[in-house]
Amino acid sequence: MRVKPFRNEPFTDFSKKSNLVKQEKAIAHVKKQLGKTYEMIVGGKKLRSKGRTVSYNPSNKDEVIAKFHKGTKEIANKAIVTAYKKFDEWKLVPAEKRASYLFKASNIVRKRRFEINAWMILETGKNYLEADADTAEAIDFMEFYGREMLRYASKQPITPLKGEKNELVYLPLGVGVTVPPWNFPFAILVGMTSAAVVTGNTVVLKPSSDSPMMGKIFYDVMQETGLPDGVINFLPGSGGEVGDTLVGHPKTRFVSFTGSMEVGTHIYELASRVQPGQIWLKRVVAEMGGKDCIIVDNETNLTEAAKGVAVSAFGFQGQKCSACSRVIVDKRVYSKFVSRLKTEVEKITVGPGEENYAMGAVINEAAQKSILKYIQIGKKEGKLLTGGRKAKGNGYFIEPTVIKDIKPTDRLAQEEIFGPVLAVIKSNNYEQSLKIANNTIYGLTGAVYTRNRNKINAAKKHLLIGNLYFNRKCTGALVGSQPFGGFNMSGTDSKAGGRDYLLLFLQAQTLSEKV
Ligand code: NAP
Ligand code: MG
């Protein structure tokens, strides 16, 4: 199979009126389809249950996006057994054929781009560009992993040995459980699931209860490509209720998780217990949270730095694992930087994603409560610079909030808040900034603003950060160019969108034949 080299999917240019209109029309079209009820799908069969997972619009909390028959323990068991049976067939399908499903799917997503963006805008409160970038990333994952599978399926380099023919081939693992988060509700779900499937595994996909519709859309796209029934099994439901059944099942071979540290460590622990009848050690890929930082040095353009920090901290309401939640500023430029940051942050408008405000609502009521609680803690630990309150609207809106004079050991500087709250920390010098940056349990993303080459080199040597940027924002990693994943409690550093990623779903076999 010959394919063109991978290129990132361009983002839609919303500075063009015609694209804005297309997006608005797609939202109006999707609005007519809200509130429907959908089944679970196991082995291609639609399954019902008594309970419902209901997805709401966070910007308009009474608006129901969709309802889903809710997974039960019994159906979770059935889904694993179904996927296990299907694996025997799917693993024998040639890699090229498997990759072709992803290439077809990415074309379908391209055609449905504005409509998929619209569902995401309504289901998770993204603005147009944030939603569009998410859909573009989903396309990238499918295009990239399709090509990667072809590479892994090709002849692998091995040292020649006289009198024997040696080969190394990659085999799939078995049944995988895919557990994505709601914050990149399409991209991460599509990336994790398509990687598992293209490598020859079968999957039980449990979407986040905050964004199940995005999972349903992906399921439908894959069905349209002709993917055989049972390769992906769609099981919406509460993580707490069905998660343990899926993860603990003896036929589950691996778990691919992206989400919070709390849930990730729980899955890691549960998966490590060998169950009766289980004949392997489960593999767990867990990508978790962050407490990401930007260092602002005294030798830099403070206006640029303030803009970069504001975008990194408040894009999608700060609900990115990569979001900047700590900015560490050299004391020589502290007050100047703080005043420029205030100016930048106060330009940010807050309102419904569907009206394309810079910042929308946070995902749900529990998130809003928890974020407001952190703001109260922050006001005691430091000084409120701007924001700090709920913003008006019939959704979970919060003002972009900055708290200055936070100490490196304060809770605001240590705990992942996952919302529009930024802590500003003063540092005595660059060396201390590096120490503060490393001083959390996480190590996901970060950036350094400095003109000084020696300082850049020092950061490269000392910062334990999975995705480290210089003189730019710390969000928006691109598939292929910026493989993504973090260190320590940020997870297993899977480097999604990189050349090592598919290995996580494969095992290598060596074949040696006497000639
Ligand atoms: P979360 O609460 O941990 O949930 C993630 C997924 O796990 C959801 O589908 C959830 O289902 C499910 N789940 C909950 N309990 C479970 C259990 N016992 N067994 C199996 N699955 C279970 O995280 P989130 O709120 O969706 O996402 C935000 C978090 O993700 C943040 O911490 C963020 O930093 C992190 N994140 C990390 C990365 C990365 O690449 N490192 C990327 C994006 C996000 P329910 O929705 O039904 O509870
Ligand atoms: Mg919702």
Coordinates of C-alpha atoms and ligand atoms in Angstrom, one line a residue:
M1 CA 0.0 0.0 0.0
R2 CA 1.5 3.4 -1.0
V3 CA 0.5 6.4 1.0
K4 CA 1.6 10.0 1.0
P5 CA 3.8 11.1 3.8
F6 CA 1.9 12.2 6.9
R7 CA 0.9 15.9 7.1
N8 CA -1.0 17.6 9.9
E9 CA -4.6 18.4 9.0
P10 CA -4.9 22.2 8.8
F11 CA -7.3 24.0 11.2
T12 CA -10.3 25.8 9.8
D13 CA -9.7 29.5 9.4
F14 CA -12.5 31.1 11.4
S15 CA -11.3 34.6 10.6
K16 CA -13.2 33.9 7.3
K17 CA -16.9 34.8 7.5
S18 CA -17.8 31.8 5.3
N19 CA -16.3 29.3 7.8
L20 CA -18.1 31.0 10.7
V21 CA -21.3 30.7 8.9
K22 CA -20.7 27.0 8.1
Q23 CA -20.1 26.4 11.8
E24 CA -23.2 28.3 12.9
K25 CA -25.3 26.4 10.4
A26 CA -23.9 23.1 11.6
I27 CA -24.8 24.0 15.2
A28 CA -28.3 24.9 14.2
H29 CA -28.6 21.6 12.3
V30 CA -27.3 19.6 15.3
K31 CA -29.6 21.4 17.7
K32 CA -32.5 19.8 15.9
Q33 CA -31.1 16.3 16.8
L34 CA -30.6 16.8 20.5
G35 CA -32.1 14.7 23.2
K36 CA -32.3 11.3 21.5
T37 CA -31.7 8.0 23.2
Y38 CA -29.0 5.7 22.0
E39 CA -28.2 2.0 22.8
M40 CA -24.9 0.4 23.8
I41 CA -23.4 -1.7 20.9
V42 CA -21.8 -5.1 21.6
G43 CA -20.8 -7.4 18.7
G44 CA -22.8 -5.1 16.4
K45 CA -26.0 -5.7 18.5
K46 CA -27.8 -2.8 20.1
L47 CA -28.3 -3.4 23.8
R48 CA -30.6 -1.7 26.3
S49 CA -30.7 -1.4 30.0
K50 CA -32.8 0.4 32.7
G51 CA -30.4 3.2 33.6
R52 CA -29.4 6.2 31.5
T53 CA -26.2 8.2 31.1
V54 CA -27.4 11.7 30.2
S55 CA -25.1 14.2 28.5
Y56 CA -25.9 17.9 29.0
N57 CA -24.7 21.1 27.5
P58 CA -22.4 22.7 30.1
S59 CA -23.1 26.2 28.6
N60 CA -26.9 25.7 29.0
K61 CA -27.3 23.2 31.7
D62 CA -30.9 22.2 31.1
E63 CA -30.3 21.2 27.5
V64 CA -29.9 17.5 27.0
I65 CA -27.5 16.5 24.3
A66 CA -28.2 12.8 24.3
K67 CA -29.2 9.9 26.5
F68 CA -27.5 6.5 26.5
H69 CA -28.6 3.2 27.8
K70 CA -26.1 2.7 30.7
G71 CA -23.6 -0.1 30.9
T72 CA -24.1 -2.7 33.6
K73 CA -21.6 -5.2 35.1
E74 CA -23.4 -8.0 33.1
I75 CA -23.1 -6.1 29.8
A76 CA -19.5 -5.2 30.6
N77 CA -18.7 -8.9 31.0
K78 CA -20.5 -9.7 27.8
A79 CA -18.6 -7.0 25.9
I80 CA -15.2 -8.4 27.0
V81 CA -16.2 -11.9 26.0
T82 CA -17.5 -10.7 22.6
A83 CA -14.4 -8.8 21.9
Y84 CA -12.3 -11.8 23.0
K85 CA -14.1 -14.1 20.5
K86 CA -13.7 -11.5 17.7
F87 CA -10.0 -11.1 18.3
D88 CA -9.3 -14.6 16.8
E89 CA -10.6 -13.3 13.4
W90 CA -9.5 -9.6 13.6
K91 CA -5.8 -10.4 14.4
L92 CA -5.5 -12.3 11.1
V93 CA -6.8 -9.4 9.0
P94 CA -3.7 -8.0 7.2
A95 CA -2.2 -4.8 8.5
E96 CA -2.9 -2.9 5.3
K97 CA -6.6 -3.8 5.4
R98 CA -6.7 -2.6 9.0
A99 CA -5.0 0.6 8.2
S100 CA -7.4 1.2 5.3
Y101 CA -10.3 1.4 7.8
L102 CA -8.5 4.3 9.5
F103 CA -7.8 6.1 6.2
K104 CA -11.5 5.8 5.2
A105 CA -12.6 7.0 8.6
S106 CA -10.4 10.1 8.5
N107 CA -12.0 11.0 5.2
I108 CA -15.5 10.6 6.6
V109 CA -14.5 12.8 9.6
R110 CA -13.1 15.4 7.1
K111 CA -16.5 15.5 5.4
R112 CA -18.4 15.8 8.7
R113 CA -16.0 18.3 10.2
F114 CA -18.3 21.1 11.0
E115 CA -21.1 18.8 12.2
I116 CA -18.7 16.9 14.5
N117 CA -17.3 20.3 15.8
A118 CA -20.9 21.3 16.5
W119 CA -21.7 18.2 18.6
M120 CA -18.5 18.9 20.6
I121 CA -19.2 22.6 21.1
L122 CA -22.6 21.6 22.5
E123 CA -21.5 18.6 24.5
T124 CA -18.4 20.0 26.1
G125 CA -18.5 23.8 25.8
K126 CA -15.6 24.3 23.4
N127 CA -15.4 27.3 21.2
Y128 CA -15.2 26.9 17.4
L129 CA -11.4 26.8 17.2
E130 CA -10.9 24.5 20.2
A131 CA -13.4 22.1 18.8
D132 CA -12.0 22.3 15.3
A133 CA -8.5 21.6 16.5
D134 CA -9.8 18.6 18.4
T135 CA -11.4 17.2 15.3
A136 CA -8.3 17.9 13.2
E137 CA -6.2 16.0 15.8
A138 CA -8.5 13.0 15.5
I139 CA -7.9 13.0 11.8
D140 CA -4.2 13.3 12.4
F141 CA -4.2 10.3 14.8
M142 CA -6.0 8.1 12.3
E143 CA -3.7 9.1 9.4
F144 CA -0.6 8.8 11.5
Y145 CA -1.4 5.5 13.2
G146 CA -2.5 4.0 9.8
R147 CA 0.9 4.8 8.4
E148 CA 2.7 3.7 11.6
M149 CA 1.0 0.3 11.3
L150 CA 2.3 -0.1 7.8
R151 CA 5.8 0.6 9.1
Y152 CA 5.5 -1.9 12.0
A153 CA 4.2 -4.5 9.6
S154 CA 7.1 -4.1 7.2
K155 CA 10.3 -6.1 7.3
Q156 CA 12.1 -5.2 10.6
P157 CA 15.9 -4.8 10.7
I158 CA 17.7 -7.8 12.2
T159 CA 21.3 -8.9 12.3
P160 CA 21.9 -11.6 9.6
L161 CA 23.0 -15.0 10.7
K162 CA 24.5 -17.6 8.4
G163 CA 22.5 -20.8 8.0
E164 CA 19.3 -19.3 9.5
K165 CA 16.6 -17.0 8.4
N166 CA 15.5 -14.7 11.3
E167 CA 12.6 -12.4 11.4
L168 CA 10.9 -10.2 13.9
V169 CA 7.2 -9.6 13.6
Y170 CA 4.7 -7.6 15.7
L171 CA 1.6 -9.3 17.0
P172 CA -1.4 -7.7 18.6
L173 CA -2.1 -8.3 22.3
G174 CA -5.8 -9.2 22.6
V175 CA -8.8 -7.4 24.1
G176 CA -8.2 -3.8 25.2
V177 CA -10.3 -1.5 27.3
T178 CA -10.2 2.1 26.1
V179 CA -11.1 4.7 28.7
P180 CA -10.8 8.3 27.4
P181 CA -11.5 11.6 29.2
W182 CA -14.0 14.3 28.1
N183 CA -11.5 17.2 27.6
F184 CA -10.3 16.1 24.2
P185 CA -13.5 14.3 23.7
F186 CA -12.9 13.3 20.1
A187 CA -9.2 13.4 19.5
I188 CA -8.1 11.3 22.5
L189 CA -11.0 8.8 22.2
V190 CA -10.2 8.4 18.5
G191 CA -6.5 8.2 19.0
M192 CA -6.6 5.6 21.7
T193 CA -9.2 3.4 20.1
S194 CA -7.8 3.6 16.5
A195 CA -4.3 2.7 17.7
A196 CA -5.6 -0.3 19.5
V197 CA -7.7 -1.5 16.6
V198 CA -5.2 -0.8 13.8
T199 CA -2.6 -3.0 15.6
G200 CA -5.0 -5.9 15.5
N201 CA -6.6 -5.8 18.9
T202 CA -10.3 -5.7 19.7
V203 CA -11.7 -3.1 22.0
V204 CA -14.3 -2.2 24.6
L205 CA -14.7 1.5 24.4
K206 CA -16.1 3.2 27.5
P207 CA -16.5 6.9 26.7
S208 CA -16.5 9.6 29.4
S209 CA -20.0 10.1 31.0
D210 CA -19.5 13.8 30.2
S211 CA -19.0 13.3 26.4
P212 CA -20.6 10.0 25.4
M213 CA -22.0 11.5 22.1
M214 CA -18.4 11.9 20.8
G215 CA -17.9 8.2 21.3
K216 CA -21.1 7.4 19.5
I217 CA -20.1 9.5 16.6
F218 CA -16.8 7.7 16.3
Y219 CA -18.5 4.3 16.5
D220 CA -20.8 5.4 13.7
V221 CA -17.9 6.6 11.5
M222 CA -16.1 3.3 12.0
Q223 CA -19.3 1.4 11.1
E224 CA -19.6 3.4 7.9
T225 CA -16.1 2.3 6.9
G226 CA -17.3 -1.3 7.1
L227 CA -15.3 -2.3 10.2
P228 CA -16.5 -5.7 11.2
D229 CA -18.9 -5.9 14.1
G230 CA -17.3 -6.6 17.5
V231 CA -13.9 -5.0 16.7
I232 CA -15.1 -2.0 18.6
N233 CA -17.8 -2.4 21.3
F234 CA -19.4 0.7 22.6
L235 CA -20.2 0.8 26.2
P236 CA -21.3 4.1 27.8
G237 CA -21.8 3.9 31.5
S238 CA -20.3 5.2 34.8
G239 CA -16.6 4.5 35.2
G240 CA -17.2 3.6 38.8
E241 CA -19.8 1.0 37.9
V242 CA -18.5 -0.8 34.8
G243 CA -14.8 0.3 35.0
D244 CA -13.7 -2.2 37.5
T245 CA -15.5 -5.1 35.7
L246 CA -13.8 -4.2 32.4
V247 CA -10.3 -3.7 34.0
G248 CA -10.5 -6.7 36.3
H249 CA -11.8 -9.2 33.7
P250 CA -9.4 -12.1 33.2
K251 CA -9.7 -11.9 29.4
T252 CA -8.8 -8.2 29.3
R253 CA -5.2 -8.0 28.0
F254 CA -4.6 -4.3 28.3
V255 CA -6.1 -1.0 29.4
S256 CA -5.5 2.3 27.6
F257 CA -6.5 5.1 29.9
T258 CA -6.3 8.9 29.8
G259 CA -7.7 10.9 32.7
S260 CA -7.0 11.8 36.3
M261 CA -4.3 10.5 38.5
E262 CA -6.8 9.2 41.0
V263 CA -8.6 7.0 38.5
G264 CA -5.3 6.1 36.7
T265 CA -3.6 4.8 39.8
H266 CA -6.7 2.8 40.8
I267 CA -6.8 1.1 37.3
Y268 CA -3.0 0.4 37.5
E269 CA -3.5 -1.3 40.9
L270 CA -6.5 -3.3 39.9
A271 CA -5.0 -4.4 36.6
S272 CA -1.9 -5.6 38.4
R273 CA -3.9 -8.3 40.3
V274 CA -3.8 -11.6 38.3
Q275 CA -7.4 -13.0 38.3
P276 CA -8.3 -16.7 38.3
G277 CA -8.0 -18.0 34.7
Q278 CA -5.8 -15.1 33.6
I279 CA -2.7 -16.1 31.7
W280 CA -0.9 -12.8 31.2
L281 CA 0.2 -9.7 33.0
K282 CA -2.1 -6.9 31.9
R283 CA -0.5 -3.9 30.3
V284 CA -1.7 -0.5 31.4
V285 CA -1.1 2.7 29.5
A286 CA -2.1 5.5 31.8
E287 CA -1.8 9.2 30.8
M288 CA -2.8 11.4 33.7
G289 CA -2.8 14.9 35.0
G290 CA -0.4 17.8 35.2
K291 CA 0.6 20.9 37.1
D292 CA 2.2 22.6 34.1
C293 CA 4.4 25.6 34.4
I294 CA 5.7 28.4 32.4
I295 CA 9.0 30.1 33.5
V296 CA 9.2 33.8 32.7
D297 CA 12.8 34.8 32.9
N298 CA 14.1 38.4 33.3
E299 CA 15.6 38.3 29.8
T300 CA 12.5 38.1 27.7
N301 CA 9.8 40.1 26.0
L302 CA 7.2 40.3 28.8
T303 CA 4.2 41.2 26.6
E304 CA 4.8 38.1 24.5
A305 CA 5.2 36.0 27.6
A306 CA 2.0 37.4 29.1
K307 CA 0.1 36.5 25.9
G308 CA 1.6 33.0 25.8
V309 CA 0.7 32.4 29.4
A310 CA -2.9 33.7 29.1
V311 CA -3.5 31.4 26.1
S312 CA -1.9 28.4 27.8
A313 CA -3.8 28.9 31.0
F314 CA -7.3 29.8 29.7
G315 CA -7.7 28.0 26.4
F316 CA -10.7 25.7 26.8
Q317 CA -11.2 27.1 30.3
G318 CA -7.9 25.7 31.5
Q319 CA -9.3 22.2 31.1
K320 CA -6.3 20.8 29.2
C321 CA -3.9 18.3 30.8
S322 CA -1.3 20.6 29.2
A323 CA -2.8 23.9 30.5
C324 CA -0.4 26.3 32.3
S325 CA -1.5 26.4 35.9
R326 CA 1.7 27.9 37.4
V327 CA 3.7 30.8 36.1
I328 CA 7.1 31.2 37.7
V329 CA 8.4 34.7 37.3
D330 CA 11.8 36.2 38.0
K331 CA 11.5 38.8 40.8
R332 CA 13.3 41.5 38.7
V333 CA 10.4 41.5 36.2
Y334 CA 7.6 40.3 38.6
S335 CA 5.5 43.4 39.0
K336 CA 5.8 44.4 35.3
F337 CA 4.9 40.9 34.1
V338 CA 1.9 40.7 36.6
S339 CA 0.4 43.9 35.3
R340 CA 0.8 42.8 31.6
L341 CA -0.7 39.4 32.5
K342 CA -3.7 41.2 34.1
T343 CA -4.3 43.2 30.9
E344 CA -4.2 40.1 28.8
V345 CA -6.5 38.1 31.0
E346 CA -9.0 40.8 31.3
K347 CA -9.5 40.8 27.5
I348 CA -10.9 37.3 27.7
T349 CA -14.6 37.1 27.2
V350 CA -16.7 34.4 28.8
G351 CA -19.9 32.9 27.4
P352 CA -21.4 29.9 25.5
G353 CA -19.2 27.9 23.2
E354 CA -21.9 28.0 20.6
E355 CA -21.6 31.8 20.5
N356 CA -17.8 31.3 20.1
Y357 CA -16.7 33.2 23.2
A358 CA -13.0 33.1 24.0
M359 CA -13.8 31.1 27.1
G360 CA -16.8 28.9 27.8
A361 CA -18.3 27.0 30.7
V362 CA -16.5 24.3 32.7
I363 CA -17.6 20.8 32.1
N364 CA -20.2 20.2 34.9
E365 CA -21.4 21.3 38.3
A366 CA -19.0 19.2 40.3
A367 CA -16.1 20.8 38.4
Q368 CA -17.4 24.3 38.9
K369 CA -17.8 23.7 42.7
S370 CA -14.3 22.2 43.0
I371 CA -12.7 25.1 41.0
L372 CA -14.5 27.7 43.1
K373 CA -13.3 25.9 46.2
Y374 CA -9.7 26.2 45.0
I375 CA -10.2 29.9 44.3
Q376 CA -11.1 30.4 47.9
I377 CA -8.0 28.5 49.0
G378 CA -6.0 30.5 46.6
K379 CA -7.3 33.8 48.0
K380 CA -5.9 32.8 51.4
E381 CA -2.6 31.5 50.1
G382 CA -2.0 34.4 47.8
K383 CA -3.6 37.6 46.4
L384 CA -6.4 37.6 43.9
L385 CA -5.2 39.5 40.8
T386 CA -8.3 39.1 38.6
G387 CA -11.4 37.0 38.2
G388 CA -12.4 34.8 41.1
R389 CA -16.2 34.5 40.7
K390 CA -18.8 32.6 38.7
A391 CA -19.6 34.3 35.4
K392 CA -23.2 34.9 34.4
G393 CA -25.2 32.5 32.1
N394 CA -27.2 29.4 32.4
G395 CA -24.1 27.2 32.6
Y396 CA -21.1 26.5 34.6
F397 CA -19.2 29.7 33.9
I398 CA -16.2 30.9 35.9
E399 CA -14.2 34.1 35.2
P400 CA -10.5 33.5 34.2
T401 CA -8.8 33.8 37.5
V402 CA -5.2 34.7 38.4
I403 CA -3.8 34.5 42.0
K404 CA -0.4 36.0 42.6
D405 CA 2.1 35.7 45.4
I406 CA 1.6 31.9 45.6
K407 CA 4.4 30.0 47.3
P408 CA 5.9 26.9 45.5
T409 CA 4.5 24.6 48.2
D410 CA 1.0 26.0 48.4
R411 CA -1.9 23.8 47.4
L412 CA -2.5 26.2 44.4
A413 CA 1.0 25.3 43.2
Q414 CA 0.8 21.6 43.8
E415 CA -2.7 20.3 43.1
E416 CA -4.3 19.9 39.6
I417 CA -7.3 22.2 39.6
F418 CA -8.4 21.6 36.0
G419 CA -10.1 24.9 35.4
P420 CA -9.4 28.5 34.6
V421 CA -7.2 29.2 37.6
L422 CA -3.6 30.3 37.3
A423 CA -1.1 30.7 40.2
V424 CA 1.7 33.2 39.9
I425 CA 4.9 32.4 41.8
K426 CA 7.9 34.7 42.4
S427 CA 11.4 33.4 42.1
N428 CA 14.7 34.8 43.1
N429 CA 16.6 33.8 40.0
Y430 CA 16.6 31.4 37.1
E431 CA 18.1 28.5 39.0
Q432 CA 15.4 28.7 41.6
S433 CA 12.8 28.9 38.8
L434 CA 14.0 25.5 37.5
K435 CA 13.8 24.0 41.0
I436 CA 10.2 25.3 41.5
A437 CA 9.2 24.0 38.1
N438 CA 10.3 20.5 39.0
N439 CA 8.8 20.6 42.5
T440 CA 5.5 18.7 41.9
I441 CA 4.5 15.1 41.5
Y442 CA 3.7 15.7 37.8
G443 CA 5.9 16.3 34.7
L444 CA 3.7 16.8 31.7
T445 CA 4.2 20.1 29.8
G446 CA 6.0 23.4 30.4
A447 CA 7.5 26.3 28.7
V448 CA 10.4 28.8 29.2
Y449 CA 10.4 32.3 28.0
T450 CA 14.0 33.6 27.7
R451 CA 16.3 35.0 25.1
N452 CA 19.4 33.5 26.8
R453 CA 20.7 30.4 25.0
N454 CA 22.5 29.2 28.1
K455 CA 19.3 29.3 30.1
I456 CA 17.5 27.3 27.4
N457 CA 20.3 24.7 27.6
A458 CA 20.0 24.5 31.4
A459 CA 16.3 24.0 31.1
K460 CA 16.8 21.1 28.6
K461 CA 19.2 19.5 31.1
H462 CA 17.3 20.0 34.3
L463 CA 13.5 20.1 33.7
L464 CA 11.8 16.7 33.9
I465 CA 8.9 17.6 31.7
G466 CA 7.5 15.4 28.9
N467 CA 6.7 18.2 26.5
L468 CA 8.9 21.2 27.0
Y469 CA 8.5 24.3 24.9
F470 CA 10.6 27.5 24.5
N471 CA 9.3 31.0 23.8
R472 CA 5.8 29.7 23.0
K473 CA 2.7 28.4 24.7
C474 CA 2.7 25.0 26.4
T475 CA -0.5 23.7 24.8
G476 CA -1.4 22.4 21.3
A477 CA 1.0 19.6 20.7
L478 CA 0.7 18.3 17.1
V479 CA 0.6 14.7 16.1
G480 CA 3.8 13.6 14.5
S481 CA 5.8 16.7 15.3
Q482 CA 5.3 16.8 19.1
P483 CA 4.6 13.3 20.5
F484 CA 2.7 13.8 23.7
G485 CA 3.0 12.4 27.2
G486 CA 4.4 13.1 30.6
F487 CA 6.7 11.8 33.4
N488 CA 6.1 10.8 37.0
M489 CA 2.4 11.1 38.1
S490 CA 1.6 12.5 34.7
G491 CA 1.6 8.9 33.5
T492 CA 3.5 6.3 31.5
D493 CA 4.8 8.8 28.9
S494 CA 3.1 7.0 26.1
K495 CA 4.0 9.7 23.6
A496 CA 0.7 9.6 21.7
G497 CA 1.2 10.7 18.1
G498 CA 4.8 9.5 18.1
R499 CA 6.6 6.6 16.6
D500 CA 6.8 4.5 19.8
Y501 CA 3.1 4.7 20.5
L502 CA 1.8 1.6 18.6
L503 CA 4.4 -0.5 20.3
L504 CA 2.2 -0.2 23.4
F505 CA -0.4 -2.2 21.6
L506 CA 1.9 -4.9 20.2
Q507 CA 4.2 -7.7 21.2
A508 CA 7.2 -8.8 19.2
Q509 CA 7.8 -12.4 18.0
T510 CA 11.1 -13.7 16.7
L511 CA 10.9 -16.4 14.0
S512 CA 14.1 -18.4 13.2
E513 CA 14.2 -21.1 10.5
K514 CA 17.2 -23.3 9.5
V515 CA 18.0 -22.9 5.8
Ligands
NAP1 P1 -11.4 11.0 35.0 O1 -12.4 11.5 35.9 O2 -10.2 10.3 35.5 O3 -12.1 10.1 33.9 C1 -11.5 9.5 32.8 C2 -12.2 8.3 32.4 O4 -12.1 7.3 33.4 C3 -13.7 8.5 32.2 O5 -14.2 7.8 31.0 C4 -14.3 7.9 33.4 O6 -15.7 7.5 33.3 C5 -13.4 6.8 33.6 N1 -13.4 6.1 35.0 C6 -13.8 6.7 36.2 N2 -13.7 5.8 37.2 C7 -13.2 4.6 36.6 C8 -12.9 3.3 37.1 N3 -13.0 3.0 38.3 N4 -12.5 2.4 36.2 C9 -12.4 2.7 34.9 N5 -12.7 3.9 34.3 C10 -13.1 4.8 35.2 O7 -10.8 12.2 34.1 P2 -11.6 13.3 33.3 O8 -12.2 14.2 34.2 O9 -12.4 12.6 32.3 O10 -10.4 14.0 32.5 C11 -9.6 15.0 33.1 C12 -8.3 14.4 33.6 O11 -7.6 13.8 32.5 C13 -7.3 15.5 34.1 O12 -6.6 15.0 35.2 C14 -6.3 15.7 32.9 O13 -5.1 16.2 33.3 C15 -6.2 14.3 32.4 N6 -5.8 14.2 31.0 C16 -4.5 13.8 30.7 C17 -4.0 13.7 29.4 C18 -2.7 13.2 29.1 O14 -2.4 13.0 27.9 N7 -1.8 13.1 30.1 C19 -4.9 14.2 28.4 C20 -6.2 14.6 28.7 C21 -6.6 14.6 30.0 P3 -16.9 8.4 33.9 O15 -16.9 9.7 33.1 O16 -18.0 7.6 33.7 O17 -16.6 8.7 35.3
MG2 MG -21.9 17.5 28.9

